[in-house]
Short mmCIF file of C-alpha atoms in Angstrom, two decimals:
data_model
loop_
_atom_site.label_atom_id
_atom_site.label_comp_id
_atom_site.label_asym_id
_atom_site.label_seq_id
_atom_site.Cartn_x
_atom_site.Cartn_y
_atom_site.Cartn_z
CA MET N 1 88.72 127.58 41.94
CA LYS N 2 85.25 126.65 42.96
CA THR N 3 86.62 123.74 44.89
CA ASN N 4 89.05 125.98 46.87
CA MET N 5 86.28 128.55 47.52
CA PHE N 6 83.97 125.79 48.80
CA LYS N 7 86.65 124.39 51.07
CA SER N 8 87.32 127.85 52.50
CA ILE N 9 83.57 128.48 53.27
CA LEU N 10 83.21 125.04 54.79
CA PHE N 11 86.24 125.62 57.08
CA THR N 12 85.03 129.03 58.19
CA THR N 13 81.57 127.52 58.93
CA VAL N 14 83.07 124.59 61.02
CA ILE N 15 85.17 127.09 63.07
CA LEU N 16 82.24 129.32 63.74
CA LEU N 17 80.09 126.42 64.82
CA SER N 18 82.81 125.04 66.98
CA PHE N 19 83.04 128.34 68.98
CA ALA N 20 79.21 128.78 69.13
CA SER N 21 78.88 125.23 70.67
CA CYS N 22 81.61 125.64 73.31
CA THR N 23 80.63 125.34 76.96
CA SER N 24 81.30 128.57 78.85
CA ASP N 25 83.50 128.48 82.02
CA ASN N 26 80.42 129.29 84.05
CA ASP N 27 78.53 126.22 82.67
CA TYR N 28 81.38 123.83 83.45
CA LYS N 29 82.03 122.80 87.03
CA VAL N 30 85.14 120.84 87.92
CA ALA N 31 84.59 117.86 90.22
CA GLN N 32 85.49 118.60 93.83
CA PHE N 33 88.96 117.20 94.75
CA ASN N 34 89.13 115.83 98.34
CA PRO N 35 92.76 115.62 99.66
CA LEU N 36 93.45 112.23 101.14
CA VAL N 37 94.62 111.56 104.71
CA PHE N 38 94.72 107.81 104.28
CA ALA N 39 94.03 105.17 101.51
CA GLN N 40 94.13 101.52 101.03
CA ASP N 41 93.12 99.51 97.89
CA PHE N 42 94.61 96.07 98.84
CA ASN N 43 96.51 95.63 95.66
CA VAL N 44 99.45 94.10 97.52
CA GLY N 45 99.97 90.33 97.26
CA ALA N 46 99.13 87.12 95.60
CA ASP N 47 95.51 85.89 95.13
CA ASN N 48 94.07 83.83 97.96
CA THR N 49 96.99 84.22 100.40
CA GLU N 50 97.15 85.71 103.89
CA LEU N 51 96.82 89.46 103.76
CA ILE N 52 100.06 91.08 104.83
CA LEU N 53 100.18 94.88 104.82
CA THR N 54 102.84 97.17 106.19
CA ASP N 55 101.70 98.53 109.72
CA TRP N 56 98.36 96.71 109.44
CA ASN N 57 97.41 93.96 111.98
CA ASN N 58 95.75 90.95 110.53
CA TYR N 59 94.76 89.21 113.81
CA ALA N 60 92.91 85.99 114.63
CA GLU N 61 91.29 86.44 118.00
CA VAL N 62 89.51 83.12 117.97
CA GLY N 63 90.52 80.29 115.73
CA THR N 64 93.17 80.57 113.05
CA ALA N 65 91.36 82.01 110.10
CA LYS N 66 92.68 85.49 109.03
CA TRP N 67 91.81 88.02 106.31
CA LYS N 68 93.18 87.13 102.94
CA GLN N 69 94.19 88.94 99.79
CA GLN N 70 91.87 88.24 96.97
CA ILE N 71 92.13 89.45 93.29
CA TYR N 72 89.34 89.31 90.74
CA SER N 73 89.57 90.82 87.26
CA GLY N 74 92.74 92.63 88.30
CA ASN N 75 91.26 94.26 91.40
CA GLY N 76 92.66 93.39 94.87
CA TYR N 77 90.53 93.37 97.95
CA ALA N 78 90.55 91.99 101.44
CA GLU N 79 88.30 88.99 102.32
CA PHE N 80 87.39 87.12 105.46
CA SER N 81 85.77 83.61 105.48
CA SER N 82 85.43 80.90 108.04
CA TYR N 83 84.63 78.40 105.31
CA GLN N 84 86.47 75.07 105.94
CA SER N 85 88.41 76.39 108.82
CA GLY N 86 87.26 73.36 110.81
CA GLN N 87 86.77 75.62 113.84
CA ALA N 88 83.53 76.22 115.59
CA THR N 89 84.20 79.86 116.02
CA ASN N 90 86.39 82.29 114.05
CA ILE N 91 86.86 86.00 115.01
CA ALA N 92 89.34 88.02 112.95
CA TRP N 93 90.40 91.62 112.88
CA LEU N 94 91.94 93.75 110.21
CA ILE N 95 93.34 96.90 111.85
CA SER N 96 94.69 99.88 110.08
CA PRO N 97 97.96 101.75 110.91
CA ALA N 98 97.82 104.77 113.16
CA ILE N 99 96.09 107.63 111.41
CA ASN N 100 96.86 111.19 112.65
CA MET N 101 93.77 113.24 113.09
CA ASP N 102 95.53 116.47 114.21
CA ALA N 103 96.92 117.52 110.82
CA HIS N 104 93.50 118.40 109.22
CA GLU N 105 89.94 119.15 110.09
CA GLY N 106 86.65 117.69 108.85
CA GLU N 107 87.93 114.23 108.11
CA LYS N 108 85.50 111.61 106.68
CA LEU N 109 85.89 107.87 106.15
CA VAL N 110 84.54 105.99 103.14
CA PHE N 111 84.99 102.33 101.97
CA GLN N 112 83.28 99.56 100.06
CA SER N 113 82.17 96.17 101.35
CA SER N 114 80.29 93.12 100.00
CA GLN N 115 79.33 89.65 101.15
CA ALA N 116 78.97 86.24 99.83
CA TYR N 117 76.87 83.34 101.21
CA VAL N 118 76.10 85.26 104.40
CA SER N 119 72.72 83.99 105.65
CA SER N 120 72.73 85.00 109.34
CA ALA N 121 73.39 88.15 111.21
CA ALA N 122 75.58 86.19 113.60
CA ASN N 123 77.95 85.78 110.70
CA SER N 124 78.92 89.43 111.16
CA LEU N 125 81.07 92.28 110.03
CA GLN N 126 81.76 95.28 112.28
CA LEU N 127 83.46 98.56 111.80
CA LEU N 128 85.33 99.83 114.97
CA ILE N 129 87.55 102.62 115.97
CA SER N 130 90.12 102.95 118.79
CA THR N 131 92.24 105.90 120.22
CA ASP N 132 94.07 103.84 122.84
CA TYR N 133 95.24 100.79 120.75
CA ASP N 134 98.99 100.27 121.16
CA GLY N 135 99.47 98.57 117.74
CA THR N 136 99.86 95.15 119.23
CA ASN N 137 97.42 94.15 122.02
CA VAL N 138 94.05 94.24 120.16
CA THR N 139 91.74 92.97 123.07
CA ALA N 140 93.20 95.35 125.67
CA ALA N 141 92.18 98.35 123.57
CA THR N 142 88.93 100.25 123.74
CA TRP N 143 86.97 99.76 120.47
CA SER N 144 83.80 101.56 119.66
CA PRO N 145 81.47 100.68 116.88
CA ILE N 146 80.94 103.11 114.01
CA THR N 147 77.76 103.30 112.03
CA ALA N 148 78.25 102.54 108.37
CA THR N 149 76.25 101.04 105.54
CA LEU N 150 77.30 97.43 105.44
CA PRO N 151 76.00 94.49 103.31
CA THR N 152 72.98 92.60 104.69
CA THR N 153 72.06 89.02 104.31
CA THR N 154 69.90 90.00 101.28
CA ALA N 155 72.74 91.78 99.40
CA SER N 156 73.89 90.44 96.09
CA TYR N 157 76.93 88.35 96.39
CA PHE N 158 80.23 90.13 95.75
CA ALA N 159 78.40 93.35 94.83
CA PHE N 160 80.31 96.08 96.62
CA ILE N 161 78.34 98.85 98.25
CA LYS N 162 79.36 102.23 99.58
CA SER N 163 79.68 102.82 103.27
CA GLY N 164 78.41 106.29 103.15
CA GLU N 165 80.53 109.30 104.45
CA ILE N 166 81.48 108.61 108.08
CA ASP N 167 82.28 111.64 110.13
CA LEU N 168 85.61 111.44 111.96
CA SER N 169 86.02 115.10 112.65
CA THR N 170 85.61 114.87 116.33
CA TYR N 171 88.62 112.58 116.87
CA THR N 172 92.10 113.97 117.77
CA GLY N 173 95.47 112.21 118.04
CA ASN N 174 95.94 108.92 116.44
CA ILE N 175 93.08 106.56 115.61
CA TYR N 176 92.91 103.04 114.32
CA ILE N 177 90.12 101.62 112.14
CA ALA N 178 89.23 97.99 112.41
CA PHE N 179 87.18 95.50 110.48
CA LYS N 180 86.06 92.66 112.71
CA CYS N 181 84.46 89.53 111.43
CA LYS N 182 82.71 86.55 113.15
CA GLY N 183 81.99 83.24 111.63
CA SER N 184 82.15 79.41 111.97
CA GLY N 185 83.95 76.71 110.02
CA THR N 186 81.63 74.04 111.36
CA ASN N 187 78.20 75.71 110.99
CA SER N 188 77.30 76.13 107.34
CA ALA N 189 74.90 79.02 108.41
CA LEU N 190 77.90 81.02 109.56
CA ASP N 191 80.66 80.38 106.98
CA GLY N 192 79.94 83.19 104.57
CA SER N 193 82.46 85.72 103.61
CA TYR N 194 82.97 89.55 103.65
CA GLN N 195 85.00 91.71 101.31
CA ILE N 196 86.46 95.13 101.92
CA ASP N 197 88.04 97.62 99.42
CA ASN N 198 88.81 101.25 98.64
CA ILE N 199 89.28 102.65 102.10
CA ARG N 200 89.65 106.40 102.04
CA ILE N 201 89.95 109.14 104.71
CA PHE N 202 89.77 112.68 103.31
CA TYR N 203 89.09 116.14 104.41
#
């Protein structure tokens, strides 16, 4: 009898304490959800192979080195390196599909990037945007640089950093986002690599 009474008192106490410690609706804030206009995570192919993505252009402007699919610990990402290309100059582009900027307002771009063994600013990564690219002829289009936080020569190897939120709200029609790398397969000061991942455009 005493055992049952004790259990009843204990149960009632636990229930009361549970209600007393609950967080009120006013104290709990749901994380903001940002609807996506575009996303790419590069989880598409086999490790260390040429990156092939539907509607993307992986284009070697100078030399033959292109962006590759890489996978580490189950995470896919895009990587460019001139290492062992055997060519004095390598310039490669990774260009997104057309992204419609008329369907929404206030669009922003974010992504992550990292570097490995980059020791010179001439071994560079650029973020570019075009509104007149025809999907094929890369060098005939007008490409404008976009300011973003990119890894410097002092950044830790393979440590992805955030680009910051890049305002795209002034653009209309279709845009194309490009990542352009320059390097060398014969100059060891210019044969480092860059990695790109988690591209998002949201509003």
